[in-house]
XYZ file of C-alpha atoms in Angstrom:
351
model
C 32.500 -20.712 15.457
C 34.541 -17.826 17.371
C 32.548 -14.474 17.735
C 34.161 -11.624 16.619
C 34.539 -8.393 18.400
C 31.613 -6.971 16.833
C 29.378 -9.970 18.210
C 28.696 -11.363 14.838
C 29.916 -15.077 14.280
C 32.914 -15.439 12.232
C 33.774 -18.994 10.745
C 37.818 -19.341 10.681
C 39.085 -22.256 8.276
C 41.521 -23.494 11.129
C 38.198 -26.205 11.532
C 35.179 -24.279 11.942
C 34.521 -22.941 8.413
C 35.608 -26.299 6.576
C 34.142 -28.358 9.405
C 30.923 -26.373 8.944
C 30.605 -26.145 4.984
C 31.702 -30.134 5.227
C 27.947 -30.645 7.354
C 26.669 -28.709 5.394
C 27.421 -30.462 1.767
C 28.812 -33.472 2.474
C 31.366 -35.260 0.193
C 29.223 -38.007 -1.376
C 32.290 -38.184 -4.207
C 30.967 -35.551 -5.937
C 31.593 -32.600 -3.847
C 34.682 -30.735 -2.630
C 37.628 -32.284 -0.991
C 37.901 -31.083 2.220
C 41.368 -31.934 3.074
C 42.906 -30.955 0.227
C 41.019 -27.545 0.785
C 42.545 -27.550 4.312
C 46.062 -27.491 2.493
C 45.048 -24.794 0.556
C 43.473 -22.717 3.683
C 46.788 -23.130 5.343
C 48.119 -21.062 2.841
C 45.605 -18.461 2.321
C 42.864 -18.621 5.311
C 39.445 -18.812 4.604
C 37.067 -16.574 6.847
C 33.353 -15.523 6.210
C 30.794 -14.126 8.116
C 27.535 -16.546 9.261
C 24.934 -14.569 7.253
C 27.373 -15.145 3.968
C 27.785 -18.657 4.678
C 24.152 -19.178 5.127
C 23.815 -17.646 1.704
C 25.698 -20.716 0.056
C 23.264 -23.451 -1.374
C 25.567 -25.856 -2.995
C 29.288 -26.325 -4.578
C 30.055 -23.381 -6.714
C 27.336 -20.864 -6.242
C 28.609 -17.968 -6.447
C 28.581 -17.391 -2.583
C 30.664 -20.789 -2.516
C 32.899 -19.811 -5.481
C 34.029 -16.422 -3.896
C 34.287 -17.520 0.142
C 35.456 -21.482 -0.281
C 38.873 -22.020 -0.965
C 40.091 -24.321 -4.291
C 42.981 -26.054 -5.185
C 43.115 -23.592 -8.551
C 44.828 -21.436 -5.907
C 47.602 -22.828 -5.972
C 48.180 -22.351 -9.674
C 51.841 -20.172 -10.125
C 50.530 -18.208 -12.376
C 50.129 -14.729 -11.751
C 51.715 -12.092 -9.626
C 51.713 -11.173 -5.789
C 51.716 -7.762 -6.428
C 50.280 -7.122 -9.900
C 49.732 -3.498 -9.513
C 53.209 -2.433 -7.551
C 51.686 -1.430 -4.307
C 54.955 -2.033 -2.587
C 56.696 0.407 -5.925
C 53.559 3.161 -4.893
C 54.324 3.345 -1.147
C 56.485 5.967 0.259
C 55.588 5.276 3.661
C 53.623 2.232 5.542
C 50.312 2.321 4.970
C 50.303 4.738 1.761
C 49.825 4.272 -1.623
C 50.344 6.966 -3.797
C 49.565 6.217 -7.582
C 47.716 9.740 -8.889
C 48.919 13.058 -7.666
C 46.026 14.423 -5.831
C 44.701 11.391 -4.250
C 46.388 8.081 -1.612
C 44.573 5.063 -0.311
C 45.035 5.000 3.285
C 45.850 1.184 4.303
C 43.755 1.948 7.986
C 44.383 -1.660 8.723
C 44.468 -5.340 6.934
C 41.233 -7.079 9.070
C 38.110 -8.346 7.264
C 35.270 -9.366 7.845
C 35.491 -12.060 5.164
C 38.464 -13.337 3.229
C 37.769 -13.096 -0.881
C 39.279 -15.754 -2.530
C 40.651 -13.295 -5.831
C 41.542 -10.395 -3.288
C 43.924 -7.887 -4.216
C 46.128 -8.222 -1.394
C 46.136 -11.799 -0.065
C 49.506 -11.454 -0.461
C 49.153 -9.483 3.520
C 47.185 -12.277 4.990
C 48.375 -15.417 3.695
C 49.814 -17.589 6.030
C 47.122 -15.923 9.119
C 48.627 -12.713 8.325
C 46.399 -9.600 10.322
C 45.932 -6.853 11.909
C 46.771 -3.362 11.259
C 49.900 -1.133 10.712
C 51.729 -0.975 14.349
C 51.589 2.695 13.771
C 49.374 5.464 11.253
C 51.327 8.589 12.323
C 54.232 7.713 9.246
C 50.977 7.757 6.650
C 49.084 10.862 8.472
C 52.688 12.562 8.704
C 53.291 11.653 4.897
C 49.356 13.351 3.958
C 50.068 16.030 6.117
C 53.327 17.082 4.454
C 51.696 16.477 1.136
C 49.781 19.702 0.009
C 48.515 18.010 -3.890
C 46.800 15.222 -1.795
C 42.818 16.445 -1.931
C 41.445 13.271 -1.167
C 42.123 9.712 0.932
C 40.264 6.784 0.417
C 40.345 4.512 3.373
C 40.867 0.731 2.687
C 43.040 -2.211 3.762
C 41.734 -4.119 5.065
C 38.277 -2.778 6.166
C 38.025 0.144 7.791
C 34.704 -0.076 9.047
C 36.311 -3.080 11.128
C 38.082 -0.866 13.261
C 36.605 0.193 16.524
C 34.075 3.381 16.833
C 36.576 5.388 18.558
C 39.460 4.159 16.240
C 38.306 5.280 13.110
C 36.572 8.251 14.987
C 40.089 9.345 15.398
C 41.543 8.640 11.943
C 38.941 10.786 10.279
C 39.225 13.231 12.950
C 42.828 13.471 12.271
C 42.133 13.239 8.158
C 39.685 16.248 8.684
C 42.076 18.604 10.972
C 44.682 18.753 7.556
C 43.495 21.800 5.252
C 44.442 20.057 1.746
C 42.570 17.305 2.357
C 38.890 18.093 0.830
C 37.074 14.348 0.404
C 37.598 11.117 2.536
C 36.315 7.794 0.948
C 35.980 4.430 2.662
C 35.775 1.266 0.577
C 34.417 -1.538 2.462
C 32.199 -4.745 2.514
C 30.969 -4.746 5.964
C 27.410 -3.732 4.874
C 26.609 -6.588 3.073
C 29.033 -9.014 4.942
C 28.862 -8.102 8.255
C 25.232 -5.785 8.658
C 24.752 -5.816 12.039
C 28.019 -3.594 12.845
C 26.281 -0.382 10.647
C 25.068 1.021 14.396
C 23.436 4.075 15.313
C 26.826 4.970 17.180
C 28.667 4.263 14.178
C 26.736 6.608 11.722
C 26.231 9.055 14.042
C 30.196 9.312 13.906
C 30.580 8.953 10.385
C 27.896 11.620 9.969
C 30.138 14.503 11.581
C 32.791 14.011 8.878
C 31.947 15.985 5.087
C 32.557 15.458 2.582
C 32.788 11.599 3.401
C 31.785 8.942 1.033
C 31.347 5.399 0.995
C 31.433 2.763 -1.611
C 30.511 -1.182 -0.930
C 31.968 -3.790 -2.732
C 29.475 -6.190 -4.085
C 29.391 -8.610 -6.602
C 26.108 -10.447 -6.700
C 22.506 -9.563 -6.127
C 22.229 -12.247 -3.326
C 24.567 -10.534 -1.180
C 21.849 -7.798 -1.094
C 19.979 -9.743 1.791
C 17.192 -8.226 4.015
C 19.816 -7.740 6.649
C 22.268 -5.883 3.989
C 19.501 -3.879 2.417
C 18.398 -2.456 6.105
C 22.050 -1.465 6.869
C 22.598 -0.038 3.683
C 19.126 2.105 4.055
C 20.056 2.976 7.385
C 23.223 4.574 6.260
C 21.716 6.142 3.074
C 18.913 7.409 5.502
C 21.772 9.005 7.412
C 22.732 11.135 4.340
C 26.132 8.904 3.362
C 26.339 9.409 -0.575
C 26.836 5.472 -1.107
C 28.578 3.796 -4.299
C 29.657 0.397 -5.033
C 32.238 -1.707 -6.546
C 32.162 -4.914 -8.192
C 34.547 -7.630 -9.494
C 33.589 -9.378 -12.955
C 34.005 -12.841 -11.804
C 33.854 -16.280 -13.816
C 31.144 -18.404 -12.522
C 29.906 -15.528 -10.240
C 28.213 -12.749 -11.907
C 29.906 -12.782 -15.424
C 26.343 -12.770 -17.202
C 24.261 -9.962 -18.171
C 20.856 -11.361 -16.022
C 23.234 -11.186 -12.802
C 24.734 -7.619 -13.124
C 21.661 -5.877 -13.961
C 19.430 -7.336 -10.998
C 22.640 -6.673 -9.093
C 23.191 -2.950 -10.161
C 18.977 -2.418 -10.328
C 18.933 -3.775 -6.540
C 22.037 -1.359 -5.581
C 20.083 1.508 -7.424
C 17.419 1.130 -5.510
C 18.788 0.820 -2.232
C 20.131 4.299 -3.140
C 23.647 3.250 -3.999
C 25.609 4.465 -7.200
C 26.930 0.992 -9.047
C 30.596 3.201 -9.456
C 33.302 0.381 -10.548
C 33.165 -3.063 -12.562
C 36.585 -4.015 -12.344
C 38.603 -6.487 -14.661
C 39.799 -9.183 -12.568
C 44.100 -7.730 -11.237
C 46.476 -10.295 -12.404
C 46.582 -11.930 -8.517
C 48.334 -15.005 -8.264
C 46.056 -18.309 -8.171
C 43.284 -15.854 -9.025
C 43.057 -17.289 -13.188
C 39.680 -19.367 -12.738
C 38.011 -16.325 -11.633
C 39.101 -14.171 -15.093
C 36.679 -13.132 -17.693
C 38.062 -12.654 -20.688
C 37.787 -8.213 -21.499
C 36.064 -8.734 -24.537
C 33.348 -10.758 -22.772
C 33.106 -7.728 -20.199
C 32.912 -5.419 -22.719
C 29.480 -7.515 -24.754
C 28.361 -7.435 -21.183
C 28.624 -3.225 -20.893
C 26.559 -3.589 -24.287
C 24.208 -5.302 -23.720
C 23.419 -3.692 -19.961
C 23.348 -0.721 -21.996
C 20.403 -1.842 -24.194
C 18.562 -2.877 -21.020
C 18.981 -0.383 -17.956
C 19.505 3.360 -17.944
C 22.655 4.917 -17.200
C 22.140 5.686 -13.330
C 23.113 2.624 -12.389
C 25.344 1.102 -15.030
C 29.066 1.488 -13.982
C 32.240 2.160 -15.124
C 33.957 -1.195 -16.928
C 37.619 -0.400 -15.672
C 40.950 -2.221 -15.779
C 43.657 -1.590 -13.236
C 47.051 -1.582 -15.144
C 49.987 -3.919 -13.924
C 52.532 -1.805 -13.047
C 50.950 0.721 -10.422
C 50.164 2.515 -13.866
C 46.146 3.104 -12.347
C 42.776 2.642 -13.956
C 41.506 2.709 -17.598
C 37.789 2.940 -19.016
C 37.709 -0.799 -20.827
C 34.850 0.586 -22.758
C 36.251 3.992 -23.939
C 39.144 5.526 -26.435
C 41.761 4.612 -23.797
C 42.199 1.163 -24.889
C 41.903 -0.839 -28.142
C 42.386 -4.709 -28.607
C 45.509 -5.032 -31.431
C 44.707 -9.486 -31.524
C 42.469 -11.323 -29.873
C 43.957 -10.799 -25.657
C 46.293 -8.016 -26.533
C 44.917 -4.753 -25.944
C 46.495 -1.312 -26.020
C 45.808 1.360 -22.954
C 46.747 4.567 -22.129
C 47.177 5.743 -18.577
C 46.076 8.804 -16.831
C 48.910 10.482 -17.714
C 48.976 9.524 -21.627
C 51.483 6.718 -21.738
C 51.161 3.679 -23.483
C 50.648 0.412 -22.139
C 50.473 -2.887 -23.693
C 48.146 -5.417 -21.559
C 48.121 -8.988 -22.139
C 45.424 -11.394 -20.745
């Protein structure tokens, strides 16, 4: 195990994680093969947090399934940038899809490494770290008067130091245009114990500042997690979330309403559902959309709308979100639907 900077034990797949999760469910020819997850950690590193991996209680729970590497990685299929991130980027560090709005890449550390994230495509091979330099993306907000809001990702922000990300917001808050900052992050379910005093006592100088938590099942909402997540809500942080509709994980209706009921009452708006991106070696996490969709319905029968979220699909293309479960998109066959973007055009998406 090698501590991270935070104090909080971090298990790397270079041994410790694999070495670890091999202890703790041995092969008895039924379980995972550990070398040939080695060869697939050598290509995309596997890293989670101790209080995650003492979550997992056997091969393929959905702690297991999201953390744990698997040879369906390697699959071709897929893309490595589904949504043109590099197409949306007019400086390092920016993406700028929707007129008024960029996410700010503050950096590309986690404290855990998904195994269906977005941008694995930065940290494969024991790719890390953060942009060598922020003042090309501040410059590019600055000299951007339509941008009214940044939304801080990466990466994690929250795993920057105190005093780094005390002086990105400080920066964010000293340009006029710029009304709302947002910070997407996982740190207060992965990584709890770095939600300090110091750190919300920070945050708290910055408003309008939100933050939304991505979290896909209700067993990442440990006692650890929940006091965090009060702490911050107790500090006055309007909190959302965002989740990932994941095969095997939380792709049944029982699952996503104790996990959106236990976010609602930890005072956190469920926000997002997302439709799994088109990642590559990401295909034995999809759900098919008209699954997600019966899912929305039924939810809807069962919980109120408070905490039910939006069911959204990020278009290939750097073409930005749709409503699954609105007028924006209609299925023409069975895995061919029709969308229309923010801006009106037409899309065709194929599963």
């Amino acid at each position: 195990m090698t501590p991270d900077s935070s104090g909080k034990q971090i298990l790397f797949s270079n041994s410790a994680f694999l070495r670890e999760l091999a202890a703790r469910l041995p092969d008895k020819g039924r379980g995972p093969d550990y070398q040939a997850l080695q060869k697939v950690a050598d290509i995309y590193p596997a890293k989670i947090t101790s209080g995650f991996f003492d979550l997992i209680q056997e091969v393929d729970d959905p702690i297991y399934r999201q953390f744990v590497p698997s040879v369906e990685e390697l699959a071709e299929c897929g893309e490595a940038d589904p949504l043109a991130e590099q197409a949306c980027s007019p400086v390092e560090g920016i993406l700028h899809r929707y007129p008024d709005r960029v996410v700010l890449l503050a950096q590309n550390r986690c404290p855990v490494r998904c195994r269906f994230c977005l941008r694995k495509r930065l940290w494969a091979k024991g790719g890390e770290g953060r942009p060598a330099d922020l003042e090309p993306a501040l410059g590019y907000i600055k000299n951007t008067p339509a941008i009214k809001e940044v939304i801080l990702s990466g990466g994690d922000p929250l795993m920057m130091t105190d005093e780094s990300l005390d002086g990105l917001l400080a920066a964010l808050s000293a340009v006029g245009h710029v009304r709302v900052v947002r910070i997407h992050t996982r740190v207060p379910t992965a990584l709890p114990e770095r939600i300090t005093p110091n750190l919300l006592n920070m945050l708290t100088r910055y408003k309008p500042l939100f933050v939304n938590i991505h979290v896909n099942h209700p067993v990442e909402l440990s006692a650890p997690a929940a006091t965090a997540i009060g702490l911050m809500a107790d500090a006055g942080l309007p909190l959302g979330s965002q989740s990932v509709l994941l095969k095997g994980v939380n792709d049944e209706t029982n699952t996503l309403e104790s996990l959106f009921a236990g976010l609602y009452e930890l005072r956190v708006r469920p926000y997002y559902l997302h439709h799994l991106d088109r990642i590559k070696g990401v295909a034995h996490f999809a759900v098919p959309v008209k699954k997600g969709l019966l899912l929305m319905e039924s939810l809807r029968r069962r919980t109120g709308g408070m905490n039910l979220p939006a069911f959204v699909l990020d278009l290939p293309g750097g073409w930005g979100k749709v409503r699954l479960d609105s007028n924006q998109v209609k299925e023409l066959e069975p895995g061919l639907w029709q969308a229309r973007d923010f801006s009106g055009r037409i899309h065709i998406y194929k599963e």
